[in-house]
PDB file of C-alpha atoms in Angstrom:
ATOM      1  CA  MET A   5       5.474  26.622  12.265  1.00 74.00           C
ATOM      2  CA  ASN A   6       4.211  25.242   8.730  1.00 82.00           C
ATOM      3  CA  GLY A   7       4.075  21.918  10.151  1.00 95.00           C
ATOM      4  CA  VAL A   8       5.510  18.858   8.921  1.00 98.00           C
ATOM      5  CA  VAL A   9       4.999  15.826   6.271  1.00 98.00           C
ATOM      6  CA  VAL A  10       6.792  12.460   5.404  1.00 98.00           C
ATOM      7  CA  VAL A  11       5.658   9.945   2.403  1.00 98.00           C
ATOM      8  CA  HIS A  12       6.904   6.642   1.369  1.00 98.00           C
ATOM      9  CA  GLY A  13       6.282   4.803  -1.821  1.00 97.00           C
ATOM     10  CA  GLY A  14       6.685   1.369  -0.037  1.00 95.00           C
ATOM     11  CA  GLY A  15       9.458  -1.271   0.671  1.00 87.00           C
ATOM     12  CA  ALA A  16      11.046  -2.873  -2.374  1.00 80.00           C
ATOM     13  CA  SER A  17      13.506  -5.701  -3.199  1.00 76.00           C
ATOM     14  CA  SER A  18      14.645  -4.053  -6.428  1.00 77.00           C
ATOM     15  CA  ILE A  19      14.245  -0.899  -8.410  1.00 84.00           C
ATOM     16  CA  SER A  20      15.651  -0.224 -11.303  1.00 84.00           C
ATOM     17  CA  ALA A  21      17.892   2.773 -12.158  1.00 86.00           C
ATOM     18  CA  GLU A  22      15.093   4.264 -14.402  1.00 86.00           C
ATOM     19  CA  ARG A  23      12.369   3.493 -12.180  1.00 90.00           C
ATOM     20  CA  LYS A  24      14.222   4.811  -9.287  1.00 92.00           C
ATOM     21  CA  GLU A  25      14.108   8.481 -10.731  1.00 92.00           C
ATOM     22  CA  ARG A  26      10.256   8.106 -11.612  1.00 94.00           C
ATOM     23  CA  MET A  27       9.560   6.828  -7.984  1.00 95.00           C
ATOM     24  CA  ARG A  28      11.798   9.794  -6.502  1.00 95.00           C
ATOM     25  CA  GLN A  29       9.986  12.126  -8.100  1.00 96.00           C
ATOM     26  CA  GLY A  30       6.985  10.736  -7.542  1.00 97.00           C
ATOM     27  CA  VAL A  31       7.487  10.823  -3.479  1.00 97.00           C
ATOM     28  CA  VAL A  32       8.835  14.772  -3.961  1.00 97.00           C
ATOM     29  CA  ARG A  33       5.578  15.383  -5.542  1.00 98.00           C
ATOM     30  CA  ALA A  34       3.712  13.938  -2.919  1.00 98.00           C
ATOM     31  CA  ALA A  35       5.518  15.478  -0.093  1.00 98.00           C
ATOM     32  CA  ALA A  36       5.678  19.108  -1.755  1.00 98.00           C
ATOM     33  CA  ALA A  37       2.074  19.024  -2.540  1.00 98.00           C
ATOM     34  CA  ALA A  38       1.056  18.095   1.262  1.00 98.00           C
ATOM     35  CA  TYR A  39       3.502  20.725   2.431  1.00 98.00           C
ATOM     36  CA  GLY A  40       1.589  23.273   0.376  1.00 97.00           C
ATOM     37  CA  VAL A  41      -1.673  22.154   2.136  1.00 97.00           C
ATOM     38  CA  LEU A  42      -0.391  22.754   6.041  1.00 97.00           C
ATOM     39  CA  LYS A  43       1.570  26.212   4.337  1.00 96.00           C
ATOM     40  CA  GLN A  44      -2.276  27.131   3.388  1.00 95.00           C
ATOM     41  CA  GLY A  45      -3.517  26.346   7.169  1.00 96.00           C
ATOM     42  CA  GLY A  46      -4.918  22.878   5.736  1.00 97.00           C
ATOM     43  CA  SER A  47      -4.952  19.968   8.969  1.00 98.00           C
ATOM     44  CA  ALA A  48      -2.860  17.121   9.188  1.00 98.00           C
ATOM     45  CA  VAL A  49      -5.751  14.854   7.707  1.00 98.00           C
ATOM     46  CA  ASP A  50      -6.117  17.333   4.444  1.00 98.00           C
ATOM     47  CA  ALA A  51      -2.634  16.829   4.162  1.00 98.00           C
ATOM     48  CA  VAL A  52      -2.128  13.493   4.387  1.00 98.00           C
ATOM     49  CA  GLU A  53      -5.203  12.647   2.279  1.00 98.00           C
ATOM     50  CA  ARG A  54      -3.833  14.958  -0.482  1.00 98.00           C
ATOM     51  CA  ALA A  55      -0.054  12.867  -0.167  1.00 98.00           C
ATOM     52  CA  VAL A  56      -1.449   9.961  -0.569  1.00 98.00           C
ATOM     53  CA  THR A  57      -4.109  10.478  -3.485  1.00 98.00           C
ATOM     54  CA  VAL A  58      -1.040  11.886  -5.601  1.00 98.00           C
ATOM     55  CA  LEU A  59       0.841   8.371  -5.045  1.00 98.00           C
ATOM     56  CA  GLU A  60      -2.426   6.746  -5.600  1.00 98.00           C
ATOM     57  CA  ASP A  61      -2.684   8.499  -9.534  1.00 98.00           C
ATOM     58  CA  ASP A  62       0.850   7.578 -10.342  1.00 97.00           C
ATOM     59  CA  PRO A  63       1.376   4.361 -11.697  1.00 96.00           C
ATOM     60  CA  GLU A  64       4.667   3.771 -10.533  1.00 94.00           C
ATOM     61  CA  PHE A  65       3.165   2.944  -6.895  1.00 96.00           C
ATOM     62  CA  ASN A  66       1.354   0.237  -5.948  1.00 96.00           C
ATOM     63  CA  ALA A  67      -1.748   1.967  -4.814  1.00 97.00           C
ATOM     64  CA  GLY A  68      -4.756   3.196  -7.307  1.00 97.00           C
ATOM     65  CA  CYS A  69      -3.628   3.186 -10.335  1.00 97.00           C
ATOM     66  CA  GLY A  70      -0.520   0.757 -10.611  1.00 95.00           C
ATOM     67  CA  SER A  71      -1.991  -1.507  -7.933  1.00 96.00           C
ATOM     68  CA  VAL A  72      -0.533  -4.913  -8.483  1.00 95.00           C
ATOM     69  CA  LEU A  73      -3.180  -7.830  -9.258  1.00 96.00           C
ATOM     70  CA  ASN A  74      -4.488 -10.844  -7.425  1.00 96.00           C
ATOM     71  CA  GLU A  75      -4.607 -14.518  -8.376  1.00 95.00           C
ATOM     72  CA  ASN A  76      -7.487 -13.834 -11.215  1.00 97.00           C
ATOM     73  CA  GLY A  77      -5.781 -10.430 -12.685  1.00 96.00           C
ATOM     74  CA  ASP A  78      -7.916  -8.350 -10.697  1.00 97.00           C
ATOM     75  CA  VAL A  79      -7.384  -5.133  -8.388  1.00 97.00           C
ATOM     76  CA  GLU A  80      -8.307  -5.259  -4.837  1.00 98.00           C
ATOM     77  CA  MET A  81      -7.340  -2.187  -2.943  1.00 98.00           C
ATOM     78  CA  ASP A  82      -6.946  -1.319   0.635  1.00 98.00           C
ATOM     79  CA  ALA A  83      -6.592   1.958   2.596  1.00 98.00           C
ATOM     80  CA  SER A  84      -6.638   3.680   6.031  1.00 98.00           C
ATOM     81  CA  ILE A  85      -6.493   7.470   7.539  1.00 98.00           C
ATOM     82  CA  MET A  86      -6.792   8.272  10.902  1.00 98.00           C
ATOM     83  CA  ASP A  87      -6.722  11.636  13.157  1.00 98.00           C
ATOM     84  CA  GLY A  88      -4.713  12.183  15.667  1.00 98.00           C
ATOM     85  CA  LYS A  89      -6.808  14.778  17.531  1.00 98.00           C
ATOM     86  CA  ASP A  90      -9.518  12.377  18.708  1.00 98.00           C
ATOM     87  CA  LEU A  91      -8.359   8.734  16.959  1.00 98.00           C
ATOM     88  CA  SER A  92     -11.352   8.648  14.561  1.00 98.00           C
ATOM     89  CA  THR A  93     -10.472   6.401  11.560  1.00 98.00           C
ATOM     90  CA  GLY A  94     -11.867   5.015   8.267  1.00 98.00           C
ATOM     91  CA  ALA A  95     -10.798   2.112   6.370  1.00 98.00           C
ATOM     92  CA  VAL A  96     -11.838   0.236   3.571  1.00 98.00           C
ATOM     93  CA  SER A  97     -10.208  -3.223   1.908  1.00 98.00           C
ATOM     94  CA  ALA A  98     -10.850  -4.944  -1.106  1.00 98.00           C
ATOM     95  CA  VAL A  99     -12.357  -2.201  -3.004  1.00 98.00           C
ATOM     96  CA  ARG A 100     -12.095  -2.271  -7.011  1.00 97.00           C
ATOM     97  CA  CYS A 101     -13.493   0.463  -9.378  1.00 97.00           C
ATOM     98  CA  ILE A 102     -12.171   3.340  -7.122  1.00 97.00           C
ATOM     99  CA  ALA A 103      -9.472   5.635  -8.361  1.00 98.00           C
ATOM    100  CA  ASN A 104      -8.658   6.430  -5.029  1.00 98.00           C
ATOM    101  CA  PRO A 105      -9.251   4.162  -2.064  1.00 98.00           C
ATOM    102  CA  ILE A 106      -8.149   7.051   0.315  1.00 98.00           C
ATOM    103  CA  LYS A 107     -10.509   8.849  -0.396  1.00 98.00           C
ATOM    104  CA  LEU A 108     -13.419   6.914   0.253  1.00 98.00           C
ATOM    105  CA  ALA A 109     -11.121   5.882   3.715  1.00 98.00           C
ATOM    106  CA  ARG A 110     -11.629   9.343   4.421  1.00 98.00           C
ATOM    107  CA  LEU A 111     -15.386   9.331   3.750  1.00 98.00           C
ATOM    108  CA  VAL A 112     -15.772   6.148   6.341  1.00 98.00           C
ATOM    109  CA  MET A 113     -14.213   8.124   9.038  1.00 98.00           C
ATOM    110  CA  GLU A 114     -16.466  11.161   8.591  1.00 98.00           C
ATOM    111  CA  LYS A 115     -19.370   9.916   7.096  1.00 98.00           C
ATOM    112  CA  THR A 116     -20.193   7.089   9.034  1.00 98.00           C
ATOM    113  CA  SER A 117     -19.768   5.542  12.490  1.00 98.00           C
ATOM    114  CA  HIS A 118     -17.763   2.734  11.348  1.00 98.00           C
ATOM    115  CA  CYS A 119     -14.582   2.564  10.992  1.00 98.00           C
ATOM    116  CA  LEU A 120     -13.903  -0.283   7.984  1.00 98.00           C
ATOM    117  CA  LEU A 121     -15.920  -1.298   4.889  1.00 98.00           C
ATOM    118  CA  THR A 122     -15.280  -3.794   2.831  1.00 98.00           C
ATOM    119  CA  GLY A 123     -15.813  -5.140  -0.755  1.00 95.00           C
ATOM    120  CA  GLN A 124     -19.582  -4.522  -1.648  1.00 96.00           C
ATOM    121  CA  GLY A 125     -20.421  -2.944   1.105  1.00 98.00           C
ATOM    122  CA  ALA A 126     -17.689  -0.281   0.350  1.00 98.00           C
ATOM    123  CA  ALA A 127     -18.551  -0.152  -3.218  1.00 97.00           C
ATOM    124  CA  LYS A 128     -22.146   0.739  -2.117  1.00 98.00           C
ATOM    125  CA  PHE A 129     -20.726   3.320   0.114  1.00 98.00           C
ATOM    126  CA  ALA A 130     -19.025   4.863  -2.573  1.00 98.00           C
ATOM    127  CA  ALA A 131     -21.797   5.000  -4.897  1.00 98.00           C
ATOM    128  CA  ASP A 132     -24.118   6.652  -2.105  1.00 98.00           C
ATOM    129  CA  MET A 133     -21.517   9.373  -1.297  1.00 98.00           C
ATOM    130  CA  GLY A 134     -21.101  10.102  -5.426  1.00 98.00           C
ATOM    131  CA  ILE A 135     -17.958   8.458  -5.586  1.00 97.00           C
ATOM    132  CA  PRO A 136     -17.516   7.446  -9.492  1.00 95.00           C
ATOM    133  CA  GLU A 137     -16.815   4.089 -10.569  1.00 96.00           C
ATOM    134  CA  VAL A 138     -14.107   3.756 -12.943  1.00 97.00           C
ATOM    135  CA  PRO A 139     -13.265   1.047 -15.169  1.00 97.00           C
ATOM    136  CA  VAL A 140     -10.943  -1.522 -13.703  1.00 96.00           C
ATOM    137  CA  GLU A 141      -8.886  -1.814 -16.876  1.00 96.00           C
ATOM    138  CA  THR A 142      -7.897   2.201 -15.884  1.00 96.00           C
ATOM    139  CA  LEU A 143      -5.786   0.907 -12.778  1.00 97.00           C
ATOM    140  CA  ILE A 144      -3.932  -1.919 -14.411  1.00 96.00           C
ATOM    141  CA  THR A 145      -0.720  -0.958 -15.714  1.00 95.00           C
ATOM    142  CA  GLU A 146       1.435  -3.479 -18.075  1.00 95.00           C
ATOM    143  CA  ARG A 147       4.153  -3.423 -15.375  1.00 92.00           C
ATOM    144  CA  SER A 148       1.270  -5.196 -13.178  1.00 94.00           C
ATOM    145  CA  LYS A 149       0.265  -7.655 -15.934  1.00 95.00           C
ATOM    146  CA  LYS A 150       3.742  -8.732 -16.310  1.00 93.00           C
ATOM    147  CA  HIS A 151       4.621  -8.716 -12.358  1.00 91.00           C
ATOM    148  CA  LEU A 152       1.640 -11.045 -12.290  1.00 93.00           C
ATOM    149  CA  GLU A 153       2.704 -13.406 -15.195  1.00 93.00           C
ATOM    150  CA  LYS A 154       6.307 -13.389 -13.551  1.00 91.00           C
ATOM    151  CA  GLU A 155       4.982 -14.356  -9.970  1.00 90.00           C
ATOM    152  CA  LYS A 156       2.908 -17.198 -11.441  1.00 90.00           C
ATOM    153  CA  ARG A 157       5.817 -18.654 -13.262  1.00 89.00           C
ATOM    154  CA  GLU A 158       7.933 -18.362 -10.153  1.00 84.00           C
ATOM    155  CA  LYS A 159       5.854 -19.537  -7.599  1.00 73.00           C
ATOM    156  CA  GLY A 160       6.740 -23.007  -6.784  1.00 57.00           C
ATOM    157  CA  ALA A 161      10.739 -21.421  -6.948  1.00 57.00           C
ATOM    158  CA  GLN A 162      10.349 -19.185  -4.193  1.00 54.00           C
ATOM    159  CA  LYS A 163      11.742 -19.489  -1.018  1.00 51.00           C
ATOM    160  CA  PRO A 164       8.682 -19.124   1.885  1.00 47.00           C
ATOM    161  CA  ASP A 165      11.095 -17.249   4.005  1.00 45.00           C
ATOM    162  CA  CYS A 166      11.936 -14.298   1.419  1.00 46.00           C
ATOM    163  CA  PRO A 167       8.375 -11.964   0.903  1.00 47.00           C
ATOM    164  CA  LYS A 168       8.602  -9.896  -1.796  1.00 53.00           C
ATOM    165  CA  ASN A 169       6.223  -6.913  -3.341  1.00 51.00           C
ATOM    166  CA  MET A 170       6.114  -4.814  -0.507  1.00 62.00           C
ATOM    167  CA  GLY A 171       5.031  -1.678  -1.769  1.00 82.00           C
ATOM    168  CA  THR A 172       2.444   0.214  -0.133  1.00 93.00           C
ATOM    169  CA  VAL A 173       2.199   3.830   0.054  1.00 97.00           C
ATOM    170  CA  GLY A 174       2.000   6.439   3.049  1.00 98.00           C
ATOM    171  CA  ALA A 175       2.005   9.784   4.644  1.00 98.00           C
ATOM    172  CA  VAL A 176       2.216  11.224   7.731  1.00 98.00           C
ATOM    173  CA  ALA A 177       1.613  14.802   9.066  1.00 98.00           C
ATOM    174  CA  LEU A 178       2.047  17.088  11.450  1.00 98.00           C
ATOM    175  CA  ASP A 179      -0.214  20.733  11.432  1.00 98.00           C
ATOM    176  CA  CYS A 180       0.319  23.728  12.990  1.00 96.00           C
ATOM    177  CA  LYS A 181      -2.293  23.479  15.312  1.00 97.00           C
ATOM    178  CA  GLY A 182      -0.319  20.272  16.707  1.00 97.00           C
ATOM    179  CA  ASN A 183      -2.445  17.568  14.944  1.00 98.00           C
ATOM    180  CA  LEU A 184      -1.034  14.324  13.982  1.00 98.00           C
ATOM    181  CA  ALA A 185      -2.178  12.035  10.905  1.00 99.00           C
ATOM    182  CA  TYR A 186      -1.672   9.452   8.827  1.00 98.00           C
ATOM    183  CA  ALA A 187      -2.747   7.997   5.702  1.00 98.00           C
ATOM    184  CA  THR A 188      -1.619   4.501   4.032  1.00 98.00           C
ATOM    185  CA  SER A 189      -3.087   3.231   0.942  1.00 98.00           C
ATOM    186  CA  THR A 190      -1.852  -0.379  -1.447  1.00 98.00           C
ATOM    187  CA  GLY A 191      -2.542  -2.757  -4.254  1.00 97.00           C
ATOM    188  CA  GLY A 192      -1.684  -5.245  -2.256  1.00 95.00           C
ATOM    189  CA  ILE A 193       0.834  -8.464  -2.809  1.00 94.00           C
ATOM    190  CA  VAL A 194       1.107  -9.902  -6.449  1.00 93.00           C
ATOM    191  CA  ASN A 195      -1.163 -12.923  -7.032  1.00 94.00           C
ATOM    192  CA  LYS A 196      -2.564 -12.725  -3.980  1.00 95.00           C
ATOM    193  CA  MET A 197      -5.738 -14.726  -2.827  1.00 95.00           C
ATOM    194  CA  VAL A 198      -9.211 -13.098  -4.092  1.00 96.00           C
ATOM    195  CA  GLY A 199     -10.125 -11.157  -0.731  1.00 96.00           C
ATOM    196  CA  ARG A 200      -6.670 -11.274   0.805  1.00 96.00           C
ATOM    197  CA  VAL A 201      -6.489  -8.208   3.106  1.00 96.00           C
ATOM    198  CA  GLY A 202      -3.260  -7.401   4.387  1.00 95.00           C
ATOM    199  CA  ASP A 203      -2.078  -4.478   7.004  1.00 97.00           C
ATOM    200  CA  THR A 204      -3.051  -1.281   5.345  1.00 98.00           C
ATOM    201  CA  PRO A 205      -6.613  -0.980   6.132  1.00 98.00           C
ATOM    202  CA  CYS A 206      -5.749  -2.237   9.966  1.00 98.00           C
ATOM    203  CA  VAL A 207      -5.257   0.464  12.224  1.00 97.00           C
ATOM    204  CA  GLY A 208      -2.275  -0.152  14.499  1.00 98.00           C
ATOM    205  CA  SER A 209      -0.566  -2.659  11.912  1.00 98.00           C
ATOM    206  CA  GLY A 210      -0.743  -0.367   8.699  1.00 98.00           C
ATOM    207  CA  GLY A 211      -0.512   2.769  10.876  1.00 98.00           C
ATOM    208  CA  TYR A 212      -1.565   4.698  13.744  1.00 98.00           C
ATOM    209  CA  ALA A 213      -2.153   8.388  14.718  1.00 98.00           C
ATOM    210  CA  ASP A 214      -2.313  10.223  18.268  1.00 98.00           C
ATOM    211  CA  ASN A 215      -1.599  13.508  18.986  1.00 98.00           C
ATOM    212  CA  ASN A 216      -0.441  12.464  22.668  1.00 98.00           C
ATOM    213  CA  ILE A 217       2.573  10.276  20.848  1.00 98.00           C
ATOM    214  CA  GLY A 218       3.067  10.314  17.421  1.00 98.00           C
ATOM    215  CA  ALA A 219       1.715   9.522  13.974  1.00 98.00           C
ATOM    216  CA  ILE A 220       3.268   6.532  11.806  1.00 98.00           C
ATOM    217  CA  SER A 221       2.449   4.798   8.336  1.00 98.00           C
ATOM    218  CA  THR A 222       4.143   1.149   7.318  1.00 98.00           C
ATOM    219  CA  THR A 223       4.636  -0.675   4.934  1.00 97.00           C
ATOM    220  CA  GLY A 224       6.315  -4.246   4.009  1.00 94.00           C
ATOM    221  CA  HIS A 225       5.202  -7.885   4.389  1.00 93.00           C
ATOM    222  CA  GLY A 226       1.507  -7.364   5.481  1.00 94.00           C
ATOM    223  CA  GLU A 227       1.029 -10.548   7.218  1.00 95.00           C
ATOM    224  CA  SER A 228       3.924  -9.909   9.280  1.00 95.00           C
ATOM    225  CA  ILE A 229       3.380  -6.161   9.970  1.00 96.00           C
ATOM    226  CA  LEU A 230      -0.356  -7.561  11.243  1.00 97.00           C
ATOM    227  CA  LYS A 231       1.006 -10.068  13.606  1.00 98.00           C
ATOM    228  CA  VAL A 232       3.672  -7.898  15.664  1.00 98.00           C
ATOM    229  CA  ASN A 233       1.277  -4.582  14.937  1.00 98.00           C
ATOM    230  CA  LEU A 234       4.319  -2.787  13.721  1.00 98.00           C
ATOM    231  CA  ALA A 235       2.681   1.125  13.650  1.00 98.00           C
ATOM    232  CA  ARG A 236       1.411   0.546  17.229  1.00 98.00           C
ATOM    233  CA  LEU A 237       4.289  -1.268  18.500  1.00 98.00           C
ATOM    234  CA  THR A 238       6.691   1.191  16.953  1.00 98.00           C
ATOM    235  CA  LEU A 239       4.819   4.093  18.675  1.00 98.00           C
ATOM    236  CA  PHE A 240       4.656   2.300  22.346  1.00 98.00           C
ATOM    237  CA  HIS A 241       8.688   2.310  22.211  1.00 98.00           C
ATOM    238  CA  LEU A 242       8.279   6.222  21.649  1.00 98.00           C
ATOM    239  CA  GLU A 243       5.819   6.531  24.737  1.00 97.00           C
ATOM    240  CA  GLN A 244       8.517   4.759  26.699  1.00 97.00           C
ATOM    241  CA  GLY A 245      11.085   7.406  26.337  1.00 97.00           C
ATOM    242  CA  LYS A 246      12.701   6.222  22.932  1.00 98.00           C
ATOM    243  CA  THR A 247      13.549   8.221  20.278  1.00 97.00           C
ATOM    244  CA  ALA A 248      12.051   8.342  16.967  1.00 97.00           C
ATOM    245  CA  GLU A 249      15.069   5.918  15.673  1.00 97.00           C
ATOM    246  CA  GLU A 250      15.201   3.998  18.166  1.00 98.00           C
ATOM    247  CA  ALA A 251      11.575   3.042  18.380  1.00 98.00           C
ATOM    248  CA  ALA A 252      11.840   2.608  14.433  1.00 98.00           C
ATOM    249  CA  ASN A 253      14.913   0.262  14.734  1.00 98.00           C
ATOM    250  CA  LEU A 254      13.246  -1.611  17.714  1.00 98.00           C
ATOM    251  CA  ALA A 255       9.984  -2.316  16.379  1.00 98.00           C
ATOM    252  CA  LEU A 256      11.509  -3.450  12.812  1.00 98.00           C
ATOM    253  CA  ASN A 257      14.282  -5.382  14.125  1.00 98.00           C
ATOM    254  CA  TYR A 258      11.628  -7.064  15.996  1.00 98.00           C
ATOM    255  CA  MET A 259       9.542  -8.313  13.343  1.00 97.00           C
ATOM    256  CA  LYS A 260      12.596  -9.349  11.442  1.00 97.00           C
ATOM    257  CA  SER A 261      14.009 -11.256  14.040  1.00 98.00           C
ATOM    258  CA  LYS A 262      10.445 -12.853  15.101  1.00 97.00           C
ATOM    259  CA  LEU A 263       9.107 -13.376  11.514  1.00 96.00           C
ATOM    260  CA  LYS A 264      12.073 -12.625   8.862  1.00 94.00           C
ATOM    261  CA  GLY A 265       9.612  -9.994   7.852  1.00 94.00           C
ATOM    262  CA  LEU A 266      11.263  -7.147   6.045  1.00 94.00           C
ATOM    263  CA  GLY A 267       9.180  -3.562   6.097  1.00 95.00           C
ATOM    264  CA  GLY A 268       9.428   0.077   6.699  1.00 96.00           C
ATOM    265  CA  LEU A 269       8.208   3.036   8.120  1.00 98.00           C
ATOM    266  CA  ILE A 270       7.621   6.502   8.221  1.00 98.00           C
ATOM    267  CA  MET A 271       7.079   8.678  11.805  1.00 98.00           C
ATOM    268  CA  ILE A 272       6.553  11.541  13.303  1.00 98.00           C
ATOM    269  CA  SER A 273       6.738  12.404  16.827  1.00 98.00           C
ATOM    270  CA  LYS A 274       4.373  14.966  18.649  1.00 97.00           C
ATOM    271  CA  THR A 275       7.330  17.387  19.060  1.00 96.00           C
ATOM    272  CA  GLY A 276       7.596  17.159  15.083  1.00 96.00           C
ATOM    273  CA  ASP A 277      10.921  14.568  15.301  1.00 96.00           C
ATOM    274  CA  TRP A 278      10.513  12.709  12.128  1.00 98.00           C
ATOM    275  CA  VAL A 279      12.258   9.349  10.699  1.00 98.00           C
ATOM    276  CA  THR A 280      12.360   7.285   7.815  1.00 98.00           C
ATOM    277  CA  LYS A 281      13.225   3.349   8.368  1.00 97.00           C
ATOM    278  CA  TRP A 282      13.624   0.226   6.463  1.00 96.00           C
ATOM    279  CA  THR A 283      15.316  -3.171   6.572  1.00 94.00           C
ATOM    280  CA  SER A 284      14.095  -4.254   2.862  1.00 91.00           C
ATOM    281  CA  ALA A 285      16.466  -3.151   0.212  1.00 91.00           C
ATOM    282  CA  SER A 286      14.841   0.131  -0.358  1.00 93.00           C
ATOM    283  CA  MET A 287      12.159   2.678   0.184  1.00 95.00           C
ATOM    284  CA  PRO A 288      11.501   5.360  -1.821  1.00 96.00           C
ATOM    285  CA  TRP A 289      10.784   8.703   0.761  1.00 97.00           C
ATOM    286  CA  ALA A 290      10.380  12.491   0.974  1.00 98.00           C
ATOM    287  CA  ALA A 291      10.083  14.458   3.724  1.00 98.00           C
ATOM    288  CA  ALA A 292       9.132  18.271   3.834  1.00 98.00           C
ATOM    289  CA  LYS A 293       9.833  20.658   6.924  1.00 97.00           C
ATOM    290  CA  ASP A 294      11.126  24.394   7.637  1.00 94.00           C
ATOM    291  CA  GLY A 295      11.160  25.312   3.792  1.00 94.00           C
ATOM    292  CA  LYS A 296      13.165  22.126   2.855  1.00 96.00           C
ATOM    293  CA  LEU A 297      12.556  19.013   0.998  1.00 97.00           C
ATOM    294  CA  GLN A 298      14.552  15.998   1.847  1.00 97.00           C
ATOM    295  CA  ALA A 299      14.251  12.809  -0.499  1.00 97.00           C
ATOM    296  CA  GLY A 300      15.815   8.934  -0.933  1.00 95.00           C
ATOM    297  CA  ILE A 301      15.098   5.322  -2.062  1.00 94.00           C
ATOM    298  CA  ASP A 302      18.530   3.460  -0.508  1.00 91.00           C
ATOM    299  CA  LEU A 303      20.555   3.814   2.660  1.00 85.00           C
ATOM    300  CA  CYS A 304      22.847   6.754   2.952  1.00 80.00           C
ATOM    301  CA  GLU A 305      21.394   8.718  -0.087  1.00 85.00           C
ATOM    302  CA  ILE A 306      19.382  12.209   0.771  1.00 92.00           C
ATOM    303  CA  MET A 307      18.609  15.050  -1.640  1.00 92.00           C
ATOM    304  CA  THR A 308      17.668  18.100   0.086  1.00 93.00           C
ATOM    305  CA  GLU A 309      16.201  21.106  -1.822  1.00 92.00           C
ATOM    306  CA  ASP A 310      14.404  24.436  -1.051  1.00 92.00           C
ATOM    307  CA  LEU A 311      10.858  24.066  -1.322  1.00 89.00           C
ATOM    308  CA  PRO A 312       9.078  27.365  -2.952  1.00 80.00           C
TER     309      PRO A 312
END
């Protein structure tokens, strides 16, 4: 068995037809790259880091280059990663001039005794580890600038029960040794307060991996995801004997009914069953297993192709 990998490009309220194709290509590239890592004997952790790095480097997604802007027009990014073999985890929050926050999160996991570093401390650790600083302008796209302007104009008119801007990227993988891992990365919510941190770097909310249960990465309204611990809640249902599909539906519907919170998730069980589910309008995703790659964005829409 070469393993399984599933990636997502974030829950979204609406995506233009032209951008949909670019996002579909982006998640397909990420899944294919991660599956290539697994085929060559790489670990689940290697695979999810690779997938998320591809998505962070793609300006179509709200992570790394392409991250949305806070109220000051600046980028503050969050990321986390977890190894299901021993529950080791690493996360960073509110990092600025780093091209790939997921790589820094992995270094926190492997090179420190901590789980989460934030702000200036994370920046110092990155420098100590030899990760180069990049000018913040290289992470900011024209679309992100326009998005912020639009949000500031419309802020007063928004319904408080209709959270938007739910982009995050993530990946889950099962390798040939039966090890599971997840990785999640985001630029957060448009026009957020400086220093706001969502679910992405919080283990149990933005993702979770345990070889005895499964691996999951979530996306959606961060505050809602935090309040219900969406990742761990979904895996709890899986532990209780629910199928991957049932567990995903139960957790997402609970968050929606309790908090009106919309979102999505990707998950692989310890047996290799995988699922993609969302309550937002759409969620770009791709999955690779047994030499086949499947991808989609909207409900009931799946594209299948053979992997080289």
